[in-house]
Amino acid sequence: MSLKYDKGTEKSKNWLITETQFQPEALGKVEAVFSLGNGYMGLRSTTEERYANEARGNFVAGTFNKFLGDKEVTELPNAADMTEMIFTLNGDTFQLTDGDILDFDRTLNLKDAELSRHIHWRSPSGSEYKLIFTRFVSLDNKHIIAQKVAITPLSSDLTLTLRSGINGQMTNTGTQHFKEGVLRLYDQKIMKLEAHTTESNIDFVHFSQHAFKKENINFTPKNTIFMDRRKIFTAFEPGIIKKNETVTIEKVSGVYTSRDKDWIDVDTALANFTSTSDYDTLFQAHRNAWESQVWEQYPIQIEGVDFDQLAIRFAIYHLTGMTPVHDNRMNISAKGLSGEGYKGHAFWDTEIFVLPFFTTSNPKIARQLLEYRSLSIPGAVRKAIDNNYEGAMFPWESAWLEDGEVTPVWGAADIITGEPTKIWSGFIEQHITADIAFAVWQYYQFTGDQDFMEKHGYELLFATAVFWQSRLEEKGNRYEITGVVGPDEYKEHVDNNAFTNYMAHWNLEKAIHYHDLLQEKNPELLASLSAKWDLPNNYQKWQEKAAKLYLPQPNTELVIPQDDTYLSKKIIDLAPYKEASQVGALFLDYNLDQVNDMQITKQADVMILLYLLENEFSPEVKQANWDYYEPKTLHDSSLSRATHSILASDLGDKDLAYSMFEKASRIDLGPNMKSSDAGIHAASIGGIWQVVVNGFGGVRMLDGKLYLHPHLPEKWTALQFPIYWKGSRLEIKVTQESTTITNTSDNAVALALNGTEISILANTTFTTN
Ligand code: IFM
């Protein structure tokens, strides 16, 4: 394992993640974990030079395209690569797999989101060089990628050549999403590559330009332009660089697309690109943007364990990079913008795992993400109609607003039959509809954003409830939901998955509540929504069906059956699979049909119900279900451990909560060098924040009231974080001895602290001692 977390000292302490050894067999991990992003695009951290096992990737949010054929689903295309640079040093092509690496480190600085590589390399022909590479994806100008390379020959003069440009021959593991466009060089300087997605007809334009300095003096090297299919590059010949002199090359690139809200045409994009400046000036603006937009906004501090401080910063770093804050027609992909995994699609990961961070810490962004769901109601209605239901049936995986369902139908190989396994989630993993309604309500309770509710929120609550009433099946004198996949995706076609039934019930109850409220407070709005969603008729059905919806109750051992048959299934010894380093090790021995017949749970299922609807269950029920289900849970989804950690905190088991947190925070940062290849785990990263703030910090919203009940891990001496409650920013500091809350707003804030109701006056600080 070559990632180090303790290289930062003084001002850089707990900000740096460093790869100390070049590992060509584990490139994917660092490409994803060190990926750079600004919500507009995400750049995998492949190197300037190319390697056999690399997966180069640059993903521009919301630019989905579908390749021909029924087997393909729309996905986020891999845009042209603008980062490749091939250096030839005295006739040797720079490649770390050749020659000798005398010194190496690659570091991601979370604070200013800059990636750097320092290398001392001896070429195959025996010359030594110092090379320093730096790059960033600008948070200040969302279109820009900037790179800088400084090369110093250490043992002799250097004759250098560089081939660098824009390569549109990228694919998504073989699928080419772009039609060839115009290639052009402007003013002997700016390379341009245009491309158009094959089906969605999005125009992309990429630009790159280079600047050279020798010992800090600008110069223009001899250069020759080359064009090829979907590729434009320049061969630069900077002449001789004397021993111990440094040549610096800056490459600034930009990507613009017709999806941009301010898109006009290619010429305007060129004018924008031309007005950008040099690396250092761009970097200053980028670094200031990280400081003001990110670290001042979310100054979370953990004292006591350095790695934990770094891990929460890592989470915030990626939460920033993955979120398209510039456009409410886009959402967060399960892998952020850091890889091809899950095709750039949004799942319940957004609402249940990531959104609480934004709802609590930056409500404006949370609103925008929920607006995406509101704008995609037409796709959800289509899905409902296709399945003979009513209302808005949200897709399990979603991309374009109008698409409806985009989950692929076929997945990994079945170890027994040798055929691909069918992915049922797109058909029957239906809880996402209630999860979205839950997130709407959570946002509303935290923010009190009435404008959002009137424009989007009430409609989302009603449209989802219309779906549920049409989905429920009458069985005797009750209603059931049969044939679903719950959060535990190792159980398919189950009846009455507890999580799904309870969340559907919750959704119906909330729709009834807000219908009643609007009737009294805003009958005009209710009338307009009534016409659209046939509310008089639906309201009656909500009442009748919610009252009779079967909610699996705790049995005599207080265990809530995960579904109708789970508790009667076979139990096997899971120890070998729990200890396996590889996720999904179970499927080397069994296929999904066999696993379906065993009491094996992939990820938090009943447990997440106990977290989301926590005040519906007693501590005894929570404990009994933890004791029953956790030993049967493989945590094969990255979504699982964070939920378990929070519940363990609630149950008062600090050690267990902390050990679950330790594992959750190492899903991307930990020693497994393969698990992040397809991209970082967005939900797990959102989950880490929830463990820190909701679990250890003890922040909860229950029935519209704010609660704070911290459970600081023994190893931590202090935890500080901000939250917003109804527009007021509270800055909270928890130590082993006390809790201090500063209300930075002009309004008093009421909350329950450790079970006691308090009110903190405007601009005052409350402390427990
Ligand atoms: O949404 C999750 C799901 O719960 C488990 N499989 C992966 C999905 C995307 O992260």
PDB file of N, CA, C and O in Angstrom, residues 570-594:
ATOM      1  N   LYS A 570     -32.202 -20.058   5.018  1.00  0.00           N
ATOM      2  CA  LYS A 570     -31.030 -20.742   5.578  1.00  0.00           C
ATOM      3  C   LYS A 570     -29.992 -19.728   6.089  1.00  0.00           C
ATOM      4  O   LYS A 570     -29.797 -18.668   5.503  1.00  0.00           O
ATOM      5  N   ILE A 571     -29.308 -20.103   7.181  1.00  0.00           N
ATOM      6  CA  ILE A 571     -28.224 -19.249   7.700  1.00  0.00           C
ATOM      7  C   ILE A 571     -26.903 -19.975   7.441  1.00  0.00           C
ATOM      8  O   ILE A 571     -26.784 -21.161   7.762  1.00  0.00           O
ATOM      9  N   ILE A 572     -25.943 -19.307   6.845  1.00  0.00           N
ATOM     10  CA  ILE A 572     -24.632 -19.946   6.649  1.00  0.00           C
ATOM     11  C   ILE A 572     -23.561 -19.127   7.379  1.00  0.00           C
ATOM     12  O   ILE A 572     -23.793 -17.979   7.759  1.00  0.00           O
ATOM     13  N   ASP A 573     -22.393 -19.752   7.513  1.00  0.00           N
ATOM     14  CA  ASP A 573     -21.285 -19.069   8.178  1.00  0.00           C
ATOM     15  C   ASP A 573     -20.698 -18.025   7.215  1.00  0.00           C
ATOM     16  O   ASP A 573     -20.144 -18.384   6.163  1.00  0.00           O
ATOM     17  N   LEU A 574     -20.820 -16.783   7.587  1.00  0.00           N
ATOM     18  CA  LEU A 574     -20.360 -15.718   6.679  1.00  0.00           C
ATOM     19  C   LEU A 574     -18.932 -15.262   6.975  1.00  0.00           C
ATOM     20  O   LEU A 574     -18.417 -14.384   6.275  1.00  0.00           O
ATOM     21  N   ALA A 575     -18.321 -15.861   7.996  1.00  0.00           N
ATOM     22  CA  ALA A 575     -16.999 -15.370   8.420  1.00  0.00           C
ATOM     23  C   ALA A 575     -16.013 -15.248   7.253  1.00  0.00           C
ATOM     24  O   ALA A 575     -15.365 -14.203   7.101  1.00  0.00           O
ATOM     25  N   PRO A 576     -15.884 -16.267   6.382  1.00  0.00           N
ATOM     26  CA  PRO A 576     -14.883 -16.123   5.313  1.00  0.00           C
ATOM     27  C   PRO A 576     -15.168 -14.943   4.395  1.00  0.00           C
ATOM     28  O   PRO A 576     -14.238 -14.304   3.890  1.00  0.00           O
ATOM     29  N   TYR A 577     -16.448 -14.649   4.178  1.00  0.00           N
ATOM     30  CA  TYR A 577     -16.770 -13.549   3.259  1.00  0.00           C
ATOM     31  C   TYR A 577     -16.654 -12.205   3.948  1.00  0.00           C
ATOM     32  O   TYR A 577     -16.301 -11.206   3.343  1.00  0.00           O
ATOM     33  N   LYS A 578     -16.946 -12.182   5.247  1.00  0.00           N
ATOM     34  CA  LYS A 578     -16.813 -10.924   5.993  1.00  0.00           C
ATOM     35  C   LYS A 578     -15.352 -10.514   6.077  1.00  0.00           C
ATOM     36  O   LYS A 578     -15.024  -9.335   6.132  1.00  0.00           O
ATOM     37  N   GLU A 579     -14.493 -11.547   6.129  1.00  0.00           N
ATOM     38  CA  GLU A 579     -13.064 -11.223   6.263  1.00  0.00           C
ATOM     39  C   GLU A 579     -12.380 -10.993   4.913  1.00  0.00           C
ATOM     40  O   GLU A 579     -11.251 -10.516   4.849  1.00  0.00           O
ATOM     41  N   ALA A 580     -13.068 -11.352   3.813  1.00  0.00           N
ATOM     42  CA  ALA A 580     -12.420 -11.251   2.489  1.00  0.00           C
ATOM     43  C   ALA A 580     -12.095  -9.803   2.163  1.00  0.00           C
ATOM     44  O   ALA A 580     -12.842  -8.888   2.522  1.00  0.00           O
ATOM     45  N   SER A 581     -10.960  -9.613   1.491  1.00  0.00           N
ATOM     46  CA  SER A 581     -10.587  -8.238   1.143  1.00  0.00           C
ATOM     47  C   SER A 581     -11.398  -7.774  -0.069  1.00  0.00           C
ATOM     48  O   SER A 581     -11.566  -6.586  -0.306  1.00  0.00           O
ATOM     49  N   GLN A 582     -11.942  -8.736  -0.811  1.00  0.00           N
ATOM     50  CA  GLN A 582     -12.635  -8.396  -2.048  1.00  0.00           C
ATOM     51  C   GLN A 582     -14.148  -8.275  -1.819  1.00  0.00           C
ATOM     52  O   GLN A 582     -14.765  -9.179  -1.250  1.00  0.00           O
ATOM     53  N   VAL A 583     -14.736  -7.186  -2.270  1.00  0.00           N
ATOM     54  CA  VAL A 583     -16.192  -7.030  -2.173  1.00  0.00           C
ATOM     55  C   VAL A 583     -16.845  -8.048  -3.103  1.00  0.00           C
ATOM     56  O   VAL A 583     -16.381  -8.292  -4.208  1.00  0.00           O
ATOM     57  N   GLY A 584     -17.930  -8.683  -2.649  1.00  0.00           N
ATOM     58  CA  GLY A 584     -18.644  -9.642  -3.501  1.00  0.00           C
ATOM     59  C   GLY A 584     -17.983 -11.004  -3.555  1.00  0.00           C
ATOM     60  O   GLY A 584     -18.266 -11.798  -4.456  1.00  0.00           O
ATOM     61  N   ALA A 585     -17.117 -11.300  -2.586  1.00  0.00           N
ATOM     62  CA  ALA A 585     -16.404 -12.592  -2.584  1.00  0.00           C
ATOM     63  C   ALA A 585     -17.391 -13.769  -2.554  1.00  0.00           C
ATOM     64  O   ALA A 585     -17.102 -14.854  -3.062  1.00  0.00           O
ATOM     65  N   LEU A 586     -18.558 -13.532  -1.991  1.00  0.00           N
ATOM     66  CA  LEU A 586     -19.595 -14.556  -1.911  1.00  0.00           C
ATOM     67  C   LEU A 586     -19.931 -15.135  -3.282  1.00  0.00           C
ATOM     68  O   LEU A 586     -20.235 -16.327  -3.421  1.00  0.00           O
ATOM     69  N   PHE A 587     -19.844 -14.267  -4.305  1.00  0.00           N
ATOM     70  CA  PHE A 587     -20.261 -14.700  -5.645  1.00  0.00           C
ATOM     71  C   PHE A 587     -19.208 -15.532  -6.364  1.00  0.00           C
ATOM     72  O   PHE A 587     -19.413 -15.936  -7.502  1.00  0.00           O
ATOM     73  N   LEU A 588     -18.111 -15.784  -5.681  1.00  0.00           N
ATOM     74  CA  LEU A 588     -17.160 -16.757  -6.229  1.00  0.00           C
ATOM     75  C   LEU A 588     -17.654 -18.157  -5.894  1.00  0.00           C
ATOM     76  O   LEU A 588     -17.239 -19.143  -6.486  1.00  0.00           O
ATOM     77  N   ASP A 589     -18.561 -18.260  -4.901  1.00  0.00           N
ATOM     78  CA  ASP A 589     -19.075 -19.570  -4.467  1.00  0.00           C
ATOM     79  C   ASP A 589     -20.549 -19.777  -4.773  1.00  0.00           C
ATOM     80  O   ASP A 589     -20.995 -20.919  -4.899  1.00  0.00           O
ATOM     81  N   TYR A 590     -21.311 -18.730  -4.820  1.00  0.00           N
ATOM     82  CA  TYR A 590     -22.768 -18.870  -5.004  1.00  0.00           C
ATOM     83  C   TYR A 590     -23.236 -17.895  -6.075  1.00  0.00           C
ATOM     84  O   TYR A 590     -22.626 -16.851  -6.270  1.00  0.00           O
ATOM     85  N   ASN A 591     -24.371 -18.228  -6.692  1.00  0.00           N
ATOM     86  CA  ASN A 591     -24.967 -17.228  -7.576  1.00  0.00           C
ATOM     87  C   ASN A 591     -26.100 -16.511  -6.837  1.00  0.00           C
ATOM     88  O   ASN A 591     -26.439 -16.871  -5.701  1.00  0.00           O
ATOM     89  N   LEU A 592     -26.656 -15.509  -7.490  1.00  0.00           N
ATOM     90  CA  LEU A 592     -27.636 -14.668  -6.806  1.00  0.00           C
ATOM     91  C   LEU A 592     -28.885 -15.446  -6.398  1.00  0.00           C
ATOM     92  O   LEU A 592     -29.465 -15.183  -5.343  1.00  0.00           O
ATOM     93  N   ASP A 593     -29.277 -16.429  -7.223  1.00  0.00           N
ATOM     94  CA  ASP A 593     -30.455 -17.236  -6.860  1.00  0.00           C
ATOM     95  C   ASP A 593     -30.211 -17.958  -5.540  1.00  0.00           C
ATOM     96  O   ASP A 593     -31.099 -18.061  -4.692  1.00  0.00           O
ATOM     97  N   GLN A 594     -29.010 -18.485  -5.386  1.00  0.00           N
ATOM     98  CA  GLN A 594     -28.693 -19.205  -4.141  1.00  0.00           C
ATOM     99  C   GLN A 594     -28.646 -18.234  -2.962  1.00  0.00           C
ATOM    100  O   GLN A 594     -29.142 -18.546  -1.874  1.00  0.00           O
TER     101      GLN A 594
END
